[in-house]
Structures are given as C-alpha cells and as structure tokens.
C-alpha cells in the first residue's frame, strides 16, 4: 500500500502542472509555493484518525473518523466532562476503492441533541484518544473562519496555525480541500493535518474542481473520495446531493452550492436552491450567506469567466432573496467587491468575496487585470484567511488576515449591514412580517 501511495503521489506531482502566473504587483514581494506537508499515521490500526465534526441538522453534530481495522464499530461516546460519557450513538460506515487504492473504514456518526455553546468530550470507536468540540451558539454573536483552496503545504500549516490562535465557532471552506488530485494517500494526510482544528469545531465544506478526480479509463465516478470522506448535511437540508446543502447557525442561514454539478434552471440544484431560499424567515434569520467555488465576480486573470455560466443561471435567485455575502475560492488570491448585481453596483445585491488563498501547492494568482474595476474594493495576491463575526441581526464585521509567514496581519476589514434591515431593498407590497 505504501508503494502504491508513493506511485500516486509521484504521478500527481509530475504530471499536474501548477498554475503560477507572472507577478503583476511590484509593490509587494510574493512568496513562492512551499513543499507539501505529508502527515503519516502514528496511531494503531484500531484507533480513530482523521477525525472531523460537522453540523448535522438542528442540535446535532456528525463525527467522522477513519480506522484501518474494519472491525471497529461506528460508535461515538460523548459527554460534558472528560472521560465521562453519558451519551452514545451508532452511525454508518463506508469505504471506497480508487484504482489500486483502498480506503480505510470511514465512519459517520450523528450525535445529539446537543446544547448550544457547550464543550463536549468524545471518543470514537470505543478506543483511542479523547477529543472535544464546542457547539456553536444559538444566538448572536457568532464567528466564522473562512478560507478556500487550502491544500497541505507549509503555507497551509501556517494558515491553520493562525486560524487556531483565535477562537471561532464554525469553519467554512468553499472548495479545494486536499489537492489530492487522484493521489489518494494525500486525502489521508490532509485528514490528519486538519484534525487538530476539525475535531474541535464544525467544518462545513463544499467541493471544488480538485475534488472531481476523474481519471480517464480507470475511474469515471466523480467526487468519489470527497463524498465518502466529507459527508455534509444535505439530507437534513432536503438536498439529494452532498454537493450542495444548507444549514443554520444562530441567525445565519448558510448555503453551500456546487460549481461542478448541474445548475441551470432545469437542474435539481436550481430547484433545491429556489425552495431553500424561499423558506428563510428573515425576521428570525436575518443573515443569508452563500459559498461556492468558482467566483462569479473576479478581476484576476486566473480562471477568468469560469463562474459566468453559473452566475447567469443563478444570480437572480440570490438577488431576489437578498443574500448578504457570497464567498468563493478557485482564484488563489483575495478580492472583495461592492454590493453587485448583474455586473453593476447595486445596494441590494450581495457583497462578493474571493478567498482562495489558504496555502495550496499551486501558489498565488499574481496577475490582476488593469485598470482595476470600479466594482472591486480591495484585491491582493497573498495567502491568508478571513473572519466573519456576525454581531447581531443588523451588523457584521468582515476581516481578512494576510498570512505573513509566522504572523497573521489584518489587511482588510469592513462593517456589513444585513439587507434584511433595508426597507428599500424589499418590494413595497411586502410587509415587514413577510421579511
């Protein structure tokens, strides 16, 4: 298995050409990509590894872990005190094959009901180390850490360290997780790399192009690894696909969309999104946030126009629902736009933010188009991460923190006002009770 793993890793690094454009920003020196961090398993075959938690419907969390031994049960014991477990749940398991690779036993266990803003201690599979997580609060304030195109390089490790240094409630990742690109051992390494964070706070992710993993002749099932390892609450949000779903935290409704599955008006995703947004009560849920991978608005030369067909198909739904913010990845840089609709500034449109700067092995997208678009408020080719702190039903603070090697430097920030509070953005025929 180790030899096969090395084969897949070598194949990926040799034949997958990273995108690194020529520098277009002379005022700052840009750091080059850094080596991959491969994390080996140092536990027994019976012990859980690659542990991560995710939200799974109201008052519930899903614990996901992998064991090399197939006889380990899909159980999680949990409680509010270390070593004392008064709750126990049994879940489901799966595994998959990818050419010559065979995964370990992947366990998904849904636990709850859980109390909000509470630390729980838990053990997976009846064996191994104890972990802990904190549930998100049920009321404001609530804080999201957000970063896309994470990968597993030395830059990634620095970004994760900086995120962990300041507490948050939920981690949001708009696609491109492991950059395994068919080299399946990199999925295992990524799970071990993020476990210290992902086992303590819910990680909510959506897929990117690097999760597709189509391999001509040998493997035609797309998203096989991603769907097996990162089960999200699509069933709980009435979605038929793990590639798009939604969830609620405090007064924030978050929608995770799929850039690489059908999205036209006849598609299941479009119909689901339309129904999902229609159910949001903006009086009890004043904030609506959307994440997707390929940006709809982008002034970088990298991936220019790749999100345009999805924008044309779906932008009207987001605008009609008065979505507050749209986060995307894909472009390895940071950019924040004004409120926009149909390529024009519009006070009732979402703010669009590209944050595909987690630390991936392909490096930064360095070439922004000139002159700058009047719609673009701030743009920079640096690694980093963002934080959205929703203070109450009206105000939220967005900040972007540049990854300056071992330090995290605040580089951009702005206060946001929820569109739910803007009477001018809602048709006069609708009463405030309908908002």
XYZ file of C-alpha atoms in Angstrom:
435
model
C 0.000 0.000 0.000
C 2.851 2.410 0.797
C 4.447 1.745 -2.610
C 1.142 2.367 -4.349
C 0.737 5.554 -2.346
C 4.153 6.760 -3.462
C 3.245 5.924 -7.067
C 0.079 8.036 -6.954
C 1.881 10.892 -5.204
C 4.731 10.878 -7.721
C 2.312 10.714 -10.652
C 0.337 13.696 -9.379
C 3.335 15.902 -8.724
C 4.975 15.009 -12.040
C 2.040 15.417 -14.407
C -0.199 18.023 -12.784
C 1.164 21.412 -13.817
C 0.685 24.102 -11.173
C -0.622 27.493 -12.208
C 1.751 30.300 -11.314
C 1.392 33.500 -13.323
C 3.950 36.254 -13.634
C 3.912 38.888 -10.907
C 1.727 41.881 -11.654
C 2.018 43.587 -8.266
C 5.534 45.049 -7.938
C 4.823 46.856 -4.694
C 4.952 43.614 -2.668
C 7.332 40.698 -2.748
C 5.313 37.485 -3.174
C 6.462 34.299 -1.543
C 6.714 31.206 -3.768
C 4.829 27.953 -3.142
C 6.170 25.731 -0.390
C 6.599 21.951 -0.087
C 3.747 19.568 0.654
C 3.357 18.543 4.284
C 2.622 14.805 4.308
C 1.300 13.666 7.696
C 1.761 9.974 8.454
C -0.432 7.907 10.749
C 1.185 7.415 14.167
C -1.718 5.554 15.783
C -2.645 1.886 15.841
C -4.930 0.400 13.215
C -7.747 0.283 15.788
C -7.521 3.956 16.746
C -9.551 6.674 15.053
C -7.713 9.065 12.775
C -8.663 11.972 10.511
C -11.396 12.979 12.963
C -13.616 15.893 11.995
C -17.026 17.158 13.050
C -19.754 18.924 11.088
C -23.206 20.295 11.738
C -25.978 17.782 11.032
C -29.332 19.449 11.488
C -30.814 21.207 14.484
C -28.909 20.462 17.712
C -26.895 17.637 16.159
C -23.318 17.107 15.018
C -21.786 14.455 12.804
C -18.495 12.907 13.882
C -16.450 11.408 11.064
C -13.380 9.237 11.629
C -11.380 6.566 9.824
C -9.891 3.323 11.097
C -7.549 0.958 9.334
C -9.186 -2.013 11.072
C -12.577 -2.887 9.572
C -13.884 -4.465 12.779
C -14.008 -1.184 14.715
C -17.628 -0.189 15.360
C -19.160 3.058 14.114
C -19.901 4.400 17.580
C -19.225 7.661 19.388
C -19.456 8.132 23.147
C -19.784 11.687 24.407
C -20.420 13.805 27.476
C -19.781 17.180 29.086
C -16.946 16.017 31.318
C -13.634 14.449 30.312
C -13.793 10.677 30.440
C -17.464 10.606 31.443
C -19.757 9.712 28.576
C -23.476 9.699 29.226
C -24.342 9.673 25.529
C -23.663 7.067 22.884
C -24.658 6.898 19.232
C -24.192 4.384 16.446
C -23.770 5.543 12.892
C -22.934 4.234 9.456
C -19.749 3.353 7.647
C -18.419 3.212 4.139
C -15.205 2.713 2.184
C -14.140 3.067 -1.410
C -11.604 1.873 -3.960
C -9.760 4.130 -6.349
C -7.777 2.134 -8.918
C -5.258 0.269 -6.690
C -6.005 2.234 -3.526
C -8.484 1.086 -0.890
C -9.563 3.427 1.853
C -9.853 2.581 5.499
C -13.240 2.187 7.155
C -14.917 5.604 7.101
C -17.343 6.137 9.982
C -20.092 8.782 10.121
C -21.903 9.073 13.447
C -24.619 11.636 14.151
C -24.888 12.619 17.812
C -27.368 14.751 19.746
C -29.451 16.535 20.717
C -26.708 18.832 21.979
C -26.816 22.067 23.891
C -25.542 25.226 22.175
C -22.248 26.888 23.046
C -21.178 23.856 25.071
C -17.996 21.797 25.125
C -18.430 18.045 24.676
C -15.788 15.368 25.131
C -15.971 12.317 22.917
C -14.332 9.054 21.980
C -14.608 7.322 18.610
C -14.961 3.588 18.015
C -14.592 2.751 21.693
C -10.849 3.167 21.518
C -8.029 5.670 21.206
C -7.646 9.276 22.349
C -10.362 11.547 23.692
C -11.370 14.562 21.621
C -13.504 17.587 22.369
C -15.571 20.073 20.407
C -17.649 23.149 21.195
C -21.089 23.554 19.680
C -21.924 26.906 18.066
C -24.047 29.437 19.962
C -27.784 29.653 19.331
C -27.783 33.448 19.432
C -25.530 36.277 18.285
C -22.663 36.922 18.198
C -21.311 34.082 16.078
C -17.982 33.938 14.240
C -17.000 32.058 11.086
C -13.426 31.364 9.966
C -13.368 31.217 6.170
C -10.676 30.092 3.752
C -10.659 28.284 0.407
C -8.176 26.262 -1.646
C -6.482 25.007 1.484
C -4.203 22.206 0.353
C -1.474 20.798 2.583
C 1.744 22.748 2.285
C 3.896 24.642 4.736
C 1.783 27.699 3.880
C -1.331 25.680 4.770
C 0.127 24.706 8.127
C 0.900 28.372 8.854
C -2.635 29.448 7.882
C -4.201 26.764 10.087
C -1.992 27.776 12.989
C -3.068 31.392 12.616
C -6.739 30.425 12.476
C -6.396 28.283 15.584
C -4.720 31.104 17.526
C -8.037 32.964 17.736
C -11.279 31.187 18.587
C -14.176 30.841 16.170
C -17.460 28.923 16.055
C -17.670 27.384 12.565
C -15.101 26.819 9.799
C -16.269 27.398 6.202
C -14.303 26.105 3.204
C -15.537 26.960 -0.330
C -13.859 24.090 -2.158
C -10.458 22.545 -2.972
C -9.601 20.741 0.224
C -6.704 18.290 -0.012
C -5.369 18.798 -3.544
C -5.045 15.029 -3.715
C -5.869 15.078 -7.441
C -6.241 11.266 -7.652
C -3.317 10.601 -5.261
C -5.474 9.084 -2.542
C -2.849 8.947 0.255
C -2.955 12.755 0.182
C -6.586 12.584 1.297
C -5.423 10.621 4.349
C -2.610 13.069 5.005
C -4.985 16.037 4.714
C -7.384 14.479 7.222
C -4.564 14.097 9.720
C -3.259 17.618 9.065
C -6.589 19.331 9.779
C -7.703 17.036 12.616
C -6.448 19.317 15.436
C -8.871 22.005 14.210
C -11.561 19.952 12.504
C -12.122 17.733 15.549
C -12.784 20.776 17.767
C -15.085 22.995 15.681
C -17.545 22.078 12.920
C -16.024 22.206 9.448
C -18.521 22.889 6.663
C -17.147 22.414 3.162
C -18.221 22.380 -0.452
C -16.465 20.858 -3.430
C -14.012 22.443 -5.834
C -12.512 21.314 -9.109
C -9.727 19.432 -7.299
C -12.342 17.160 -5.733
C -13.615 15.898 -9.108
C -10.842 13.284 -9.539
C -11.998 11.922 -12.868
C -9.320 9.579 -14.200
C -9.708 8.527 -17.864
C -10.215 4.794 -18.415
C -9.642 3.886 -14.748
C -12.091 5.992 -12.711
C -15.238 7.642 -14.058
C -17.064 8.292 -10.780
C -16.516 11.934 -9.895
C -16.227 13.187 -6.304
C -15.853 9.613 -5.038
C -13.272 10.425 -2.357
C -14.871 13.720 -1.337
C -18.359 12.263 -0.918
C -17.104 9.286 1.069
C -14.940 11.312 3.453
C -16.773 14.627 3.850
C -20.441 13.875 4.394
C -22.325 17.141 4.802
C -25.944 17.708 5.983
C -27.557 17.522 2.558
C -30.275 15.107 3.715
C -31.046 17.341 6.687
C -31.489 20.302 4.320
C -33.607 18.298 1.836
C -30.928 18.146 -0.840
C -30.468 14.992 -2.869
C -26.756 15.648 -3.330
C -23.789 16.020 -0.993
C -22.511 18.655 -3.443
C -24.986 21.317 -2.253
C -26.815 21.866 1.022
C -27.585 24.465 3.691
C -27.527 24.870 7.453
C -28.391 27.376 10.158
C -26.222 28.760 12.935
C -27.726 31.305 15.320
C -29.446 33.789 12.967
C -27.336 32.965 9.904
C -28.547 30.750 7.060
C -25.583 29.423 5.086
C -25.965 27.882 1.625
C -23.198 25.755 0.110
C -23.516 25.472 -3.671
C -21.838 23.163 -6.175
C -19.952 24.788 -9.053
C -19.308 21.417 -10.700
C -22.753 19.887 -10.815
C -25.729 20.977 -12.905
C -27.020 24.445 -12.033
C -29.279 25.592 -14.886
C -32.962 26.335 -14.299
C -33.967 22.738 -15.017
C -31.428 21.231 -12.628
C -32.088 19.686 -9.229
C -29.654 22.131 -7.642
C -31.510 25.158 -9.019
C -34.879 23.841 -7.884
C -33.493 22.999 -4.461
C -31.880 26.439 -4.063
C -35.082 28.194 -5.041
C -37.060 26.233 -2.442
C -34.376 26.557 0.221
C -34.145 30.351 -0.031
C -37.927 30.697 -0.068
C -38.152 29.056 3.361
C -35.827 31.523 5.098
C -37.642 33.824 7.531
C -35.539 36.978 7.627
C -37.143 38.077 10.896
C -35.708 35.082 12.757
C -32.780 34.514 10.367
C -31.662 37.992 9.299
C -28.440 36.899 7.577
C -28.038 34.760 4.446
C -24.551 33.728 3.301
C -23.637 31.670 0.221
C -20.447 29.755 -0.577
C -19.385 28.292 -3.920
C -16.074 27.529 -5.558
C -15.711 29.305 -8.916
C -16.231 33.066 -8.369
C -18.957 34.903 -10.242
C -17.039 38.178 -9.996
C -13.283 38.202 -10.473
C -10.740 40.722 -11.801
C -7.809 38.311 -11.678
C -6.550 36.810 -14.921
C -6.668 33.364 -13.316
C -9.860 31.398 -14.054
C -11.365 34.443 -15.729
C -15.016 33.830 -16.651
C -15.187 30.259 -15.306
C -18.078 31.072 -12.984
C -20.015 33.115 -15.553
C -22.472 30.450 -16.718
C -23.443 29.688 -13.121
C -23.826 33.393 -12.391
C -26.143 33.842 -15.363
C -28.227 30.862 -14.249
C -28.488 31.542 -10.522
C -27.671 35.157 -9.703
C -31.313 36.210 -9.900
C -32.203 33.754 -7.122
C -29.597 35.188 -4.776
C -30.554 38.750 -5.614
C -34.281 38.135 -5.103
C -33.565 36.536 -1.727
C -31.365 39.487 -0.738
C -28.350 37.317 0.040
C -25.877 39.333 2.105
C -22.489 37.867 1.159
C -21.145 35.347 -1.366
C -17.762 33.709 -0.699
C -15.814 31.794 -3.335
C -12.384 30.244 -3.862
C -10.663 28.891 -7.000
C -8.619 32.044 -7.654
C -5.569 31.913 -5.400
C -5.810 35.458 -4.136
C -8.052 37.715 -2.081
C -10.594 40.141 -3.528
C -13.596 41.989 -2.104
C -16.282 43.598 -4.249
C -19.011 46.123 -3.610
C -22.617 45.002 -3.479
C -23.235 43.854 -7.034
C -25.988 42.552 -9.277
C -25.688 41.772 -12.989
C -22.230 43.352 -13.256
C -23.348 46.674 -11.784
C -23.113 48.164 -8.330
C -26.436 47.585 -6.569
C -27.140 48.327 -2.891
C -29.497 45.331 -2.766
C -27.039 42.812 -4.195
C -24.590 40.608 -2.280
C -21.036 41.547 -1.429
C -18.765 39.127 -3.327
C -15.531 37.961 -1.719
C -12.903 35.665 -3.234
C -10.806 33.904 -0.620
C -8.963 31.078 -2.410
C -5.767 31.797 -0.520
C -5.393 29.023 2.035
C -1.903 27.881 1.037
C -2.267 25.366 -1.795
C 0.746 23.919 -3.637
C -0.028 25.740 -6.906
C 0.931 29.101 -5.459
C -0.681 32.505 -5.832
C -2.614 34.010 -8.743
C -0.476 37.098 -9.180
C -1.928 38.887 -12.196
C -4.889 41.189 -11.622
C -6.317 42.972 -14.636
C -5.581 46.663 -15.065
C -7.021 49.172 -14.637
C -8.938 47.934 -11.563
C -12.689 47.529 -11.902
C -14.710 50.157 -10.014
C -16.670 47.249 -8.533
C -13.572 45.836 -6.813
C -12.881 47.389 -3.415
C -9.722 45.508 -2.390
C -7.556 42.864 -4.022
C -4.249 41.265 -3.132
C -2.280 38.172 -4.069
C -1.313 36.778 -0.687
C -2.150 33.729 1.369
C -4.422 34.299 4.347
C -7.852 33.689 5.852
C -10.994 35.617 6.677
C -13.330 36.015 9.623
C -16.973 36.965 9.559
C -18.204 37.958 13.001
C -21.960 38.495 12.999
C -22.642 40.780 15.928
C -26.445 40.870 15.816
C -29.318 40.907 13.336
C -28.074 44.121 11.749
C -24.276 44.283 11.862
C -21.378 42.009 10.968
C -17.644 42.609 10.787
C -15.569 41.098 7.982
C -11.796 40.966 8.230
C -9.118 39.437 6.025
C -5.829 38.427 7.626
C -2.732 38.138 5.473
C -0.554 35.112 6.160
C 2.802 36.812 6.677
C 4.736 33.620 7.313
C 4.521 33.086 11.086
C 2.337 36.145 11.637
C -1.245 36.988 10.757
C -1.687 40.623 9.745
C -5.039 42.365 9.421
C -5.060 43.723 5.861
C -8.704 44.423 5.014
C -11.861 44.931 7.049
C -15.353 46.307 6.582
C -18.594 46.530 8.552
C -21.640 44.981 6.865
C -25.315 45.717 7.356
C -27.822 42.936 6.790
C -30.088 43.504 3.805
C -32.951 42.237 5.960
C -32.918 45.641 7.661
C -33.029 47.661 4.422
C -36.621 48.652 3.631
C -35.562 49.988 0.229
C -34.397 46.536 -0.865
C -37.744 44.827 -0.411
C -40.790 45.299 -2.641
C -43.257 47.763 -1.119
C -46.009 45.177 -1.471
C -44.333 43.035 1.193
C -44.997 43.865 4.790
C -42.324 43.665 7.435
C -43.974 40.477 8.693
C -43.047 38.818 5.430
C -39.377 39.698 5.650
